[in-house]
Amino acid sequence: MSVNQQAHTGPPYGQPQPGYQGYQQPAYGGQPLPGVPQSQYGAYNGPMPGYQQPVPPQGYFPSLGFPSKGSPVSLNSDTSSLAPNFIGSLRAPPTSGAPPPASGASLPSGHLAYGQFGHGDVQNGIPASAAPMQRPPASQSFLPGSAPTPVSQTATFQQYGPPPASVQQLSNHMAGMTIGSTTASAPSPAGLGYGPPTSVPPVSGSFSATGSGLYTPYTASQGPSPTSVSQGLPLAQPLFPGQLMSTQRLPTQVPGFAPPPSSAGIGPSSYPPSTGAPRPPTMPGPPLPGQTVAGPPTSQPNHVSSPPPPSTMSGPHPGPPMSGLHGPPPPTHPPQPGYQMQQNGSFGQVRGPQPNYGGAYPGTPNYGSQPGPPPPPKRLDPDSIPSPIQVIEDDRSNRGSEPFVTGVRGQVPPLVTTNFLVKDQGNASPRYIRCTSYNIPCTSDMAKQSQVPLAAVIKPLATLPPEETLPYLVDHGESGPVRCNRCKAYMCPFMQFIEGGRRFQCCFCSCVTEVPPHYFQHLDHTGKRVDFYDRPELSLGSYEFLATVDYCKNNKFPSPPAFIFMIDVSYNAVKSGLVRLICEELKSLLDYLPREGNMEESAIRVGFVTYNKVLHFYNVKSSLAQPQMMVVSDVADMFVPLLDGFLVNVNESRTVIASLLDQIPEMFADTRETETVFAPVIQAGLEALKAAECAGKLFIFHTSLPIAEAPGKLKNRDDKKLINTDKEKTLFQPQTSFYNNLAKDCVAQGCCVDLFLFPNQYLDVATLGVVTYQTGGSIYKYAYFQLETDQDRFLNDLRRDVQKEVGFDAVMRVRTSTGIRATDFFGAFYMSNTTDVEMAGLDCDKTITVEFKHDDKLSEDSGALLQCALLYTSCAGQRRLRIHNLSLNCCIQLADLYRNCETDTLINYLAKYAYRGVLNSPVKTVRDALINQCAQILACYRKNCASPSSAGQLILPECMKLLPVYLNCVLKSDVLQPGPEVTTDDRAYIRQLVTSMDVAETNVFFYPRLLPLAKADVNSDSLPAAIRNSEERLSKGDIYLLENGLNIFVWVGVNVQQGLIQNLFGVSSFSQISSALSTLPVLENPFSKKVRSIVDMLQVQRSRYMKLIIVKQEDKLEMLFKHFLVEDKSLSGGASYVDFLCHMHKEIRQLLS
Ligand SMILES: [Zn+2]
């Protein structure tokens, strides 16, 4: 038994408890992590008075001054020498500490949006019973429910403890390549407070009655469930002439598959099994004219590397307003008339052969390549198969008009594509947590049978729309939050108060805990505390606690975090104008650092480093007249040559910082240094944060493969010939474990690394991204960066990245009620044990996906509970706990599971699972496993839930009818099936991006949004109705916009009216439209305004600024565009939707027979 299972013996009241040590991990205590030598940096732990003038260590050159603009000193030529590098001494007279100019202090209107915790929403202590806190009686249903009986507890807890080896391997596998060795070690003392004990204290039998019935498990008699609105409507419509669907099981039936004898063209014999079918060693798919990258395309999508376009336009770009980070909600609009014929479950008629869909699998090698395509006597009509657009539109019209009230257990929320408001009545908003299913099978046997993964996609710091209330901050003073004595779960709406309110029974582990005297409150006649509505932690799904000092590293409240800007000043960075651009931008951007809502200025301190083969640190102390540079050329043993003056307050050092940012581009203007280091840069930032005893974020702007002699030096090992071989996985793995160890050190310090990459060739994203990935940071990549075309995108990304809400030094744990357990985790983080997700930084866009497995039976009565607790340091240095609670239903009928699934979340999980799998398995194995799992999911439904019907019919569960189309998109994605134009770095980049995506992001990434523009209503704010992603849906006379979260394509048909072209592009004919445009021209006419407003609206909705690419029909760039028409067969061999559906049908039939 592990230490996790020690019974808790701490005091019963709310004081600091031993269990809190759970967050005081060795890594946070400044002590060495197991196996990580720390002595190397020992000298820099702690403040070092008098350090400003030490004996210069080897390789370190103090500089007395700073070159003026007029006398740049060429640094690159002599930095490697050991001679002191005095660069000028043109100090101006001291400015006598005059206050910094107030210029730039005005904030953009939307700035407050980043101060999540102010605006009068903060509640310290017991909130007044103000209107917002009043909740309707409906929320009573969320009082703690019937708890498991003591008898079952004892049995249940035996299941806790260290997970089996297989689980550990899963976790290790996910967290990174070299983590395995550490995770296999014994749980850290951190685990002490969390694990349930081996023995369960006797529980008074008196509460079993108290709680009964307080939960209101969903039953049909309680009126229509939310799911029945969108998904559960009985299908009375004839599917096709002469056939009626069952009204009970609510499946989706695809008529083209029934009955088998007549549908010879798609009979199973036509398709060899996917498993075992050899893939060709090279990329399949016939090259199209123009596909060879002979000449530079005029533009490329965000992650596709090809030579940059010559730019002709760099007009002012209407960037997204700052306020837009909450984004105007996309207006809902009525279903498109063209889709009215389609209803749930009804997919129209079988059409004759379609010219665009010649054979079912002609030439597609992925699912077998038996000689000769099958005869296509009868093709599936694409209109007859489930349409993503239709599902999205139906959900919008059914669920977009009313708020989603979270007061009912196990409610499936509206789709991520539906615009809806959330009212928290005891469960976390779907903006924070989405689940693959809201109804969990009661037994693991059922779960295994269905193969439906049970997972939650959690975005703990999600940004909310302005209409919704931010989580309240609860301050219990020195005693801290009230927690269960045993499992350490935090007080939440599901805890059940008993014995007149003197004790409460834990909804997670059933342990009974004394209520601390200061927290005591009487119960009303229903057993509810009379202060129920006054306390967020009793009545809301999401809230925050102010953490006490026990939740802090070294039992010390944290210092405010710091941002360190680290700029590559090698030849390419300078020559492209990047260095000057960054410096110019920082001058204004530093005024918008994140801050608490009630603070006048940000508490975040800033520091600056430039580097090529050596590092340059800058002293920007406010008392200096000019910044001072210190060069460290001994990169083998990185240290920070100055403490005082490196990290400064922006307002205090405004003049010195401005001077520095003016001088950096001049100083390196003539550099000839092309080589860079990389790991020492991260080490320098890490050491600086260590010395300052704070957490923080490094913003690294980097251009090339770090080949200079230094730790972490890399070599070019790109080899696309490895694709489709057993060694393909190495392309996704880091080439050295050095960065894994560095990442571990960074996490221990709370040093988050954000990486902005500007490569002109391979720079090994898979390795450079390791630290970013494991510290919870973000990677941005701008291949062939060109100032004219890419600066808007880069600057918008940088602005948002600097300003967005971020928590530092974060630890997340997900607790579950008895019967299920979090077993696997996906995302950008580090894990040193099997339960705690550690992130040096966690921002508002990052999600962590958690998979659950049964370890006991669940009960329909009590359901299943999740509590996600995130401990983090706010941007002002406040230590906080953010709590999200969610209650799910449990079922003994598989049909209930299938009725309450969310396919978008399922796809999010499956994509992350597959993208992690490519690290260890051949890509083909990963793809086959995905197909097989989904076939099993659908076959289980067919076998157990669908009404008896011909075996030749494909019957899909209503909630999963889009599973095949979306799954196909994942299978065709660049990571799992790269096209010839996709680089190794692109794939590594996409792999990392997807791993942290939320459900809305994966939804649009895998199935892009395609909007026809020509007939857009210029007088309305609404978006035109989207259409399906297939070439046959495009009209030559229309203009379309396609977005996937990384790119926006504007496709112009050859027959578009001249007037539209004039209005949108300001030119008189199709041939004059320039594909090099990176923004749409600003023209004063309604159509131009409308299209630009749509683009702006989409930009604001996404976490990254999308690259705009103009595509003219029949132009060579159209190949790139077609890559995103995901219902069609892809150039890289990906199946069309129709063909893939046939294939899935065959797989399902094989499983059933
Ligand atoms: Zn408990």
PDB file of N, CA, C and O in Angstrom, residues 317-318 320-321 327-331 333 1009-1026 1038-1043 1047-1050 1064 1080 1086-1102 1105-1106 1108:
ATOM      1  N   HIS A 317      -3.882  46.892 -41.075  1.00  0.00           N
ATOM      2  CA  HIS A 317      -4.783  45.774 -40.830  1.00  0.00           C
ATOM      3  C   HIS A 317      -5.681  46.083 -39.661  1.00  0.00           C
ATOM      4  O   HIS A 317      -5.234  46.485 -38.604  1.00  0.00           O
ATOM      5  N   PRO A 318      -6.935  45.901 -39.861  1.00  0.00           N
ATOM      6  CA  PRO A 318      -7.848  46.134 -38.733  1.00  0.00           C
ATOM      7  C   PRO A 318      -7.753  44.995 -37.742  1.00  0.00           C
ATOM      8  O   PRO A 318      -8.455  44.013 -37.846  1.00  0.00           O
ATOM      9  N   PRO A 320      -8.019  42.831 -34.341  1.00  0.00           N
ATOM     10  CA  PRO A 320      -9.201  42.656 -33.484  1.00  0.00           C
ATOM     11  C   PRO A 320      -9.148  43.627 -32.315  1.00  0.00           C
ATOM     12  O   PRO A 320      -8.078  43.877 -31.775  1.00  0.00           O
ATOM     13  N   PRO A 321     -10.223  44.212 -31.995  1.00  0.00           N
ATOM     14  CA  PRO A 321     -10.235  45.119 -30.856  1.00  0.00           C
ATOM     15  C   PRO A 321      -9.890  44.349 -29.592  1.00  0.00           C
ATOM     16  O   PRO A 321     -10.172  43.175 -29.476  1.00  0.00           O
ATOM     17  N   GLY A 327     -15.251  38.509 -27.402  1.00  0.00           N
ATOM     18  CA  GLY A 327     -15.848  38.213 -28.683  1.00  0.00           C
ATOM     19  C   GLY A 327     -17.339  38.366 -28.744  1.00  0.00           C
ATOM     20  O   GLY A 327     -18.059  37.826 -27.908  1.00  0.00           O
ATOM     21  N   PRO A 328     -17.801  39.085 -29.710  1.00  0.00           N
ATOM     22  CA  PRO A 328     -19.244  39.115 -29.908  1.00  0.00           C
ATOM     23  C   PRO A 328     -19.695  37.726 -30.286  1.00  0.00           C
ATOM     24  O   PRO A 328     -19.054  37.084 -31.104  1.00  0.00           O
ATOM     25  N   PRO A 329     -20.727  37.284 -29.663  1.00  0.00           N
ATOM     26  CA  PRO A 329     -21.165  35.924 -29.968  1.00  0.00           C
ATOM     27  C   PRO A 329     -21.634  35.841 -31.405  1.00  0.00           C
ATOM     28  O   PRO A 329     -22.223  36.792 -31.923  1.00  0.00           O
ATOM     29  N   PRO A 330     -21.307  34.726 -32.040  1.00  0.00           N
ATOM     30  CA  PRO A 330     -21.792  34.588 -33.397  1.00  0.00           C
ATOM     31  C   PRO A 330     -23.313  34.481 -33.382  1.00  0.00           C
ATOM     32  O   PRO A 330     -23.861  33.664 -32.636  1.00  0.00           O
ATOM     33  N   PRO A 331     -23.938  35.313 -34.103  1.00  0.00           N
ATOM     34  CA  PRO A 331     -25.397  35.286 -34.065  1.00  0.00           C
ATOM     35  C   PRO A 331     -25.931  33.982 -34.625  1.00  0.00           C
ATOM     36  O   PRO A 331     -25.334  33.401 -35.536  1.00  0.00           O
ATOM     37  N   HIS A 333     -28.724  31.911 -36.602  1.00  0.00           N
ATOM     38  CA  HIS A 333     -29.564  32.237 -37.737  1.00  0.00           C
ATOM     39  C   HIS A 333     -30.387  31.015 -38.082  1.00  0.00           C
ATOM     40  O   HIS A 333     -30.021  29.896 -37.744  1.00  0.00           O
ATOM     41  N   ARG A1009     -14.879  25.554 -40.975  1.00  0.00           N
ATOM     42  CA  ARG A1009     -16.129  26.255 -41.261  1.00  0.00           C
ATOM     43  C   ARG A1009     -16.020  26.890 -42.635  1.00  0.00           C
ATOM     44  O   ARG A1009     -15.063  27.595 -42.928  1.00  0.00           O
ATOM     45  N   LEU A1010     -17.002  26.631 -43.469  1.00  0.00           N
ATOM     46  CA  LEU A1010     -16.996  27.115 -44.858  1.00  0.00           C
ATOM     47  C   LEU A1010     -18.230  27.980 -45.080  1.00  0.00           C
ATOM     48  O   LEU A1010     -19.361  27.500 -44.999  1.00  0.00           O
ATOM     49  N   LEU A1011     -18.015  29.265 -45.364  1.00  0.00           N
ATOM     50  CA  LEU A1011     -19.124  30.214 -45.458  1.00  0.00           C
ATOM     51  C   LEU A1011     -19.197  30.809 -46.859  1.00  0.00           C
ATOM     52  O   LEU A1011     -18.200  31.350 -47.362  1.00  0.00           O
ATOM     53  N   PRO A1012     -20.357  30.750 -47.509  1.00  0.00           N
ATOM     54  CA  PRO A1012     -20.513  31.445 -48.782  1.00  0.00           C
ATOM     55  C   PRO A1012     -20.723  32.937 -48.533  1.00  0.00           C
ATOM     56  O   PRO A1012     -21.498  33.324 -47.651  1.00  0.00           O
ATOM     57  N   LEU A1013     -19.998  33.764 -49.281  1.00  0.00           N
ATOM     58  CA  LEU A1013     -20.020  35.203 -48.972  1.00  0.00           C
ATOM     59  C   LEU A1013     -20.865  36.033 -49.926  1.00  0.00           C
ATOM     60  O   LEU A1013     -21.352  37.101 -49.559  1.00  0.00           O
ATOM     61  N   ALA A1014     -21.042  35.566 -51.162  1.00  0.00           N
ATOM     62  CA  ALA A1014     -21.641  36.442 -52.173  1.00  0.00           C
ATOM     63  C   ALA A1014     -23.014  36.948 -51.744  1.00  0.00           C
ATOM     64  O   ALA A1014     -23.361  38.094 -51.979  1.00  0.00           O
ATOM     65  N   LYS A1015     -23.774  36.080 -51.103  1.00  0.00           N
ATOM     66  CA  LYS A1015     -25.129  36.475 -50.753  1.00  0.00           C
ATOM     67  C   LYS A1015     -25.244  36.848 -49.271  1.00  0.00           C
ATOM     68  O   LYS A1015     -26.337  36.876 -48.699  1.00  0.00           O
ATOM     69  N   ALA A1016     -24.123  37.102 -48.639  1.00  0.00           N
ATOM     70  CA  ALA A1016     -24.174  37.490 -47.230  1.00  0.00           C
ATOM     71  C   ALA A1016     -25.025  38.743 -47.068  1.00  0.00           C
ATOM     72  O   ALA A1016     -24.948  39.667 -47.879  1.00  0.00           O
ATOM     73  N   ASP A1017     -25.816  38.759 -46.024  1.00  0.00           N
ATOM     74  CA  ASP A1017     -26.700  39.888 -45.769  1.00  0.00           C
ATOM     75  C   ASP A1017     -25.876  41.032 -45.197  1.00  0.00           C
ATOM     76  O   ASP A1017     -25.461  41.002 -44.033  1.00  0.00           O
ATOM     77  N   VAL A1018     -25.639  42.052 -46.016  1.00  0.00           N
ATOM     78  CA  VAL A1018     -24.768  43.147 -45.581  1.00  0.00           C
ATOM     79  C   VAL A1018     -25.422  44.009 -44.511  1.00  0.00           C
ATOM     80  O   VAL A1018     -24.762  44.826 -43.878  1.00  0.00           O
ATOM     81  N   ASN A1019     -26.717  43.843 -44.318  1.00  0.00           N
ATOM     82  CA  ASN A1019     -27.391  44.665 -43.319  1.00  0.00           C
ATOM     83  C   ASN A1019     -27.544  43.944 -41.981  1.00  0.00           C
ATOM     84  O   ASN A1019     -28.118  44.478 -41.042  1.00  0.00           O
ATOM     85  N   SER A1020     -27.049  42.737 -41.912  1.00  0.00           N
ATOM     86  CA  SER A1020     -27.222  41.970 -40.674  1.00  0.00           C
ATOM     87  C   SER A1020     -25.859  41.649 -40.073  1.00  0.00           C
ATOM     88  O   SER A1020     -24.847  41.617 -40.763  1.00  0.00           O
ATOM     89  N   ASP A1021     -25.865  41.431 -38.785  1.00  0.00           N
ATOM     90  CA  ASP A1021     -24.624  41.073 -38.103  1.00  0.00           C
ATOM     91  C   ASP A1021     -24.330  39.586 -38.219  1.00  0.00           C
ATOM     92  O   ASP A1021     -23.273  39.126 -37.807  1.00  0.00           O
ATOM     93  N   SER A1022     -25.289  38.855 -38.743  1.00  0.00           N
ATOM     94  CA  SER A1022     -25.153  37.401 -38.679  1.00  0.00           C
ATOM     95  C   SER A1022     -24.189  36.891 -39.749  1.00  0.00           C
ATOM     96  O   SER A1022     -23.949  37.537 -40.771  1.00  0.00           O
ATOM     97  N   LEU A1023     -23.691  35.720 -39.501  1.00  0.00           N
ATOM     98  CA  LEU A1023     -22.851  35.043 -40.475  1.00  0.00           C
ATOM     99  C   LEU A1023     -23.739  34.329 -41.480  1.00  0.00           C
ATOM    100  O   LEU A1023     -24.834  33.877 -41.136  1.00  0.00           O
ATOM    101  N   PRO A1024     -23.280  34.210 -42.700  1.00  0.00           N
ATOM    102  CA  PRO A1024     -24.042  33.374 -43.641  1.00  0.00           C
ATOM    103  C   PRO A1024     -24.026  31.924 -43.163  1.00  0.00           C
ATOM    104  O   PRO A1024     -23.112  31.512 -42.442  1.00  0.00           O
ATOM    105  N   ALA A1025     -25.038  31.173 -43.569  1.00  0.00           N
ATOM    106  CA  ALA A1025     -25.110  29.769 -43.141  1.00  0.00           C
ATOM    107  C   ALA A1025     -23.954  28.987 -43.755  1.00  0.00           C
ATOM    108  O   ALA A1025     -23.663  29.114 -44.941  1.00  0.00           O
ATOM    109  N   ALA A1026     -23.307  28.199 -42.927  1.00  0.00           N
ATOM    110  CA  ALA A1026     -22.163  27.413 -43.400  1.00  0.00           C
ATOM    111  C   ALA A1026     -22.622  26.323 -44.346  1.00  0.00           C
ATOM    112  O   ALA A1026     -23.790  25.911 -44.341  1.00  0.00           O
ATOM    113  N   ASP A1038     -19.379  32.178 -56.784  1.00  0.00           N
ATOM    114  CA  ASP A1038     -19.451  32.663 -55.405  1.00  0.00           C
ATOM    115  C   ASP A1038     -18.037  32.828 -54.827  1.00  0.00           C
ATOM    116  O   ASP A1038     -17.061  32.390 -55.413  1.00  0.00           O
ATOM    117  N   ILE A1039     -18.003  33.509 -53.701  1.00  0.00           N
ATOM    118  CA  ILE A1039     -16.768  33.671 -52.934  1.00  0.00           C
ATOM    119  C   ILE A1039     -16.996  32.980 -51.596  1.00  0.00           C
ATOM    120  O   ILE A1039     -18.068  33.136 -50.999  1.00  0.00           O
ATOM    121  N   TYR A1040     -16.016  32.194 -51.145  1.00  0.00           N
ATOM    122  CA  TYR A1040     -16.190  31.447 -49.893  1.00  0.00           C
ATOM    123  C   TYR A1040     -15.078  31.770 -48.906  1.00  0.00           C
ATOM    124  O   TYR A1040     -13.951  32.065 -49.298  1.00  0.00           O
ATOM    125  N   LEU A1041     -15.442  31.682 -47.666  1.00  0.00           N
ATOM    126  CA  LEU A1041     -14.460  31.843 -46.603  1.00  0.00           C
ATOM    127  C   LEU A1041     -14.370  30.524 -45.857  1.00  0.00           C
ATOM    128  O   LEU A1041     -15.395  29.938 -45.484  1.00  0.00           O
ATOM    129  N   LEU A1042     -13.153  30.038 -45.658  1.00  0.00           N
ATOM    130  CA  LEU A1042     -12.968  28.802 -44.907  1.00  0.00           C
ATOM    131  C   LEU A1042     -11.993  29.077 -43.763  1.00  0.00           C
ATOM    132  O   LEU A1042     -10.932  29.643 -43.970  1.00  0.00           O
ATOM    133  N   GLU A1043     -12.394  28.696 -42.568  1.00  0.00           N
ATOM    134  CA  GLU A1043     -11.494  28.906 -41.421  1.00  0.00           C
ATOM    135  C   GLU A1043     -11.375  27.625 -40.621  1.00  0.00           C
ATOM    136  O   GLU A1043     -12.329  26.857 -40.494  1.00  0.00           O
ATOM    137  N   ASN A1047      -5.952  29.164 -40.106  1.00  0.00           N
ATOM    138  CA  ASN A1047      -5.946  29.878 -41.377  1.00  0.00           C
ATOM    139  C   ASN A1047      -7.353  30.308 -41.748  1.00  0.00           C
ATOM    140  O   ASN A1047      -8.328  29.648 -41.378  1.00  0.00           O
ATOM    141  N   ILE A1048      -7.407  31.403 -42.504  1.00  0.00           N
ATOM    142  CA  ILE A1048      -8.651  31.774 -43.181  1.00  0.00           C
ATOM    143  C   ILE A1048      -8.344  31.816 -44.672  1.00  0.00           C
ATOM    144  O   ILE A1048      -7.440  32.525 -45.095  1.00  0.00           O
ATOM    145  N   PHE A1049      -9.053  31.028 -45.428  1.00  0.00           N
ATOM    146  CA  PHE A1049      -8.942  31.092 -46.872  1.00  0.00           C
ATOM    147  C   PHE A1049     -10.132  31.881 -47.423  1.00  0.00           C
ATOM    148  O   PHE A1049     -11.260  31.698 -46.961  1.00  0.00           O
ATOM    149  N   VAL A1050      -9.855  32.727 -48.395  1.00  0.00           N
ATOM    150  CA  VAL A1050     -10.942  33.333 -49.157  1.00  0.00           C
ATOM    151  C   VAL A1050     -10.803  32.806 -50.577  1.00  0.00           C
ATOM    152  O   VAL A1050      -9.823  33.105 -51.273  1.00  0.00           O
ATOM    153  N   LEU A1064     -14.835  43.814 -53.266  1.00  0.00           N
ATOM    154  CA  LEU A1064     -14.032  43.155 -52.227  1.00  0.00           C
ATOM    155  C   LEU A1064     -12.539  43.420 -52.385  1.00  0.00           C
ATOM    156  O   LEU A1064     -11.831  43.645 -51.398  1.00  0.00           O
ATOM    157  N   LEU A1080      -7.558  41.811 -46.476  1.00  0.00           N
ATOM    158  CA  LEU A1080      -8.478  42.318 -47.487  1.00  0.00           C
ATOM    159  C   LEU A1080      -8.362  43.839 -47.513  1.00  0.00           C
ATOM    160  O   LEU A1080      -8.246  44.484 -46.476  1.00  0.00           O
ATOM    161  N   PRO A1086     -20.584  48.319 -48.710  1.00  0.00           N
ATOM    162  CA  PRO A1086     -21.198  47.391 -47.747  1.00  0.00           C
ATOM    163  C   PRO A1086     -20.622  45.974 -47.829  1.00  0.00           C
ATOM    164  O   PRO A1086     -20.415  45.331 -46.809  1.00  0.00           O
ATOM    165  N   PHE A1087     -20.346  45.492 -49.025  1.00  0.00           N
ATOM    166  CA  PHE A1087     -19.863  44.117 -49.143  1.00  0.00           C
ATOM    167  C   PHE A1087     -18.466  43.967 -48.528  1.00  0.00           C
ATOM    168  O   PHE A1087     -18.188  43.032 -47.778  1.00  0.00           O
ATOM    169  N   SER A1088     -17.604  44.925 -48.838  1.00  0.00           N
ATOM    170  CA  SER A1088     -16.260  44.885 -48.256  1.00  0.00           C
ATOM    171  C   SER A1088     -16.336  44.955 -46.739  1.00  0.00           C
ATOM    172  O   SER A1088     -15.661  44.203 -46.027  1.00  0.00           O
ATOM    173  N   LYS A1089     -17.162  45.861 -46.242  1.00  0.00           N
ATOM    174  CA  LYS A1089     -17.302  45.997 -44.786  1.00  0.00           C
ATOM    175  C   LYS A1089     -17.823  44.701 -44.166  1.00  0.00           C
ATOM    176  O   LYS A1089     -17.362  44.274 -43.109  1.00  0.00           O
ATOM    177  N   LYS A1090     -18.797  44.120 -44.839  1.00  0.00           N
ATOM    178  CA  LYS A1090     -19.389  42.897 -44.297  1.00  0.00           C
ATOM    179  C   LYS A1090     -18.361  41.769 -44.221  1.00  0.00           C
ATOM    180  O   LYS A1090     -18.212  41.100 -43.190  1.00  0.00           O
ATOM    181  N   VAL A1091     -17.643  41.571 -45.307  1.00  0.00           N
ATOM    182  CA  VAL A1091     -16.678  40.469 -45.322  1.00  0.00           C
ATOM    183  C   VAL A1091     -15.569  40.727 -44.310  1.00  0.00           C
ATOM    184  O   VAL A1091     -15.156  39.823 -43.571  1.00  0.00           O
ATOM    185  N   ARG A1092     -15.100  41.966 -44.243  1.00  0.00           N
ATOM    186  CA  ARG A1092     -14.041  42.248 -43.273  1.00  0.00           C
ATOM    187  C   ARG A1092     -14.549  42.083 -41.841  1.00  0.00           C
ATOM    188  O   ARG A1092     -13.803  41.669 -40.940  1.00  0.00           O
ATOM    189  N   SER A1093     -15.801  42.425 -41.628  1.00  0.00           N
ATOM    190  CA  SER A1093     -16.331  42.259 -40.267  1.00  0.00           C
ATOM    191  C   SER A1093     -16.465  40.775 -39.917  1.00  0.00           C
ATOM    192  O   SER A1093     -16.257  40.375 -38.773  1.00  0.00           O
ATOM    193  N   ILE A1094     -16.793  39.957 -40.923  1.00  0.00           N
ATOM    194  CA  ILE A1094     -16.834  38.508 -40.665  1.00  0.00           C
ATOM    195  C   ILE A1094     -15.447  38.004 -40.306  1.00  0.00           C
ATOM    196  O   ILE A1094     -15.257  37.256 -39.346  1.00  0.00           O
ATOM    197  N   VAL A1095     -14.457  38.438 -41.090  1.00  0.00           N
ATOM    198  CA  VAL A1095     -13.081  38.008 -40.806  1.00  0.00           C
ATOM    199  C   VAL A1095     -12.676  38.438 -39.397  1.00  0.00           C
ATOM    200  O   VAL A1095     -12.119  37.660 -38.616  1.00  0.00           O
ATOM    201  N   ASP A1096     -12.964  39.689 -39.068  1.00  0.00           N
ATOM    202  CA  ASP A1096     -12.599  40.185 -37.729  1.00  0.00           C
ATOM    203  C   ASP A1096     -13.302  39.382 -36.636  1.00  0.00           C
ATOM    204  O   ASP A1096     -12.719  39.058 -35.605  1.00  0.00           O
ATOM    205  N   MET A1097     -14.574  39.087 -36.885  1.00  0.00           N
ATOM    206  CA  MET A1097     -15.349  38.349 -35.884  1.00  0.00           C
ATOM    207  C   MET A1097     -14.736  36.962 -35.646  1.00  0.00           C
ATOM    208  O   MET A1097     -14.594  36.505 -34.514  1.00  0.00           O
ATOM    209  N   LEU A1098     -14.327  36.319 -36.734  1.00  0.00           N
ATOM    210  CA  LEU A1098     -13.721  34.991 -36.592  1.00  0.00           C
ATOM    211  C   LEU A1098     -12.364  35.082 -35.901  1.00  0.00           C
ATOM    212  O   LEU A1098     -12.024  34.246 -35.065  1.00  0.00           O
ATOM    213  N   GLN A1099     -11.591  36.117 -36.260  1.00  0.00           N
ATOM    214  CA  GLN A1099     -10.274  36.270 -35.630  1.00  0.00           C
ATOM    215  C   GLN A1099     -10.407  36.393 -34.122  1.00  0.00           C
ATOM    216  O   GLN A1099      -9.618  35.840 -33.362  1.00  0.00           O
ATOM    217  N   VAL A1100     -11.421  37.144 -33.710  1.00  0.00           N
ATOM    218  CA  VAL A1100     -11.580  37.387 -32.277  1.00  0.00           C
ATOM    219  C   VAL A1100     -11.990  36.104 -31.549  1.00  0.00           C
ATOM    220  O   VAL A1100     -11.633  35.890 -30.399  1.00  0.00           O
ATOM    221  N   GLN A1101     -12.718  35.251 -32.238  1.00  0.00           N
ATOM    222  CA  GLN A1101     -13.194  34.024 -31.585  1.00  0.00           C
ATOM    223  C   GLN A1101     -12.092  33.013 -31.339  1.00  0.00           C
ATOM    224  O   GLN A1101     -12.214  32.155 -30.477  1.00  0.00           O
ATOM    225  N   ARG A1102     -11.033  33.105 -32.101  1.00  0.00           N
ATOM    226  CA  ARG A1102      -9.996  32.078 -32.027  1.00  0.00           C
ATOM    227  C   ARG A1102      -8.857  32.536 -31.141  1.00  0.00           C
ATOM    228  O   ARG A1102      -8.574  33.709 -31.020  1.00  0.00           O
ATOM    229  N   TYR A1105      -4.278  34.250 -34.042  1.00  0.00           N
ATOM    230  CA  TYR A1105      -4.651  35.073 -35.180  1.00  0.00           C
ATOM    231  C   TYR A1105      -4.445  34.243 -36.443  1.00  0.00           C
ATOM    232  O   TYR A1105      -3.368  33.712 -36.690  1.00  0.00           O
ATOM    233  N   MET A1106      -5.508  34.123 -37.231  1.00  0.00           N
ATOM    234  CA  MET A1106      -5.440  33.228 -38.381  1.00  0.00           C
ATOM    235  C   MET A1106      -4.812  33.933 -39.580  1.00  0.00           C
ATOM    236  O   MET A1106      -5.044  35.114 -39.814  1.00  0.00           O
ATOM    237  N   LEU A1108      -4.538  34.932 -43.293  1.00  0.00           N
ATOM    238  CA  LEU A1108      -5.502  35.090 -44.381  1.00  0.00           C
ATOM    239  C   LEU A1108      -4.829  34.760 -45.706  1.00  0.00           C
ATOM    240  O   LEU A1108      -3.770  35.300 -46.030  1.00  0.00           O
TER     241      LEU A1108
END
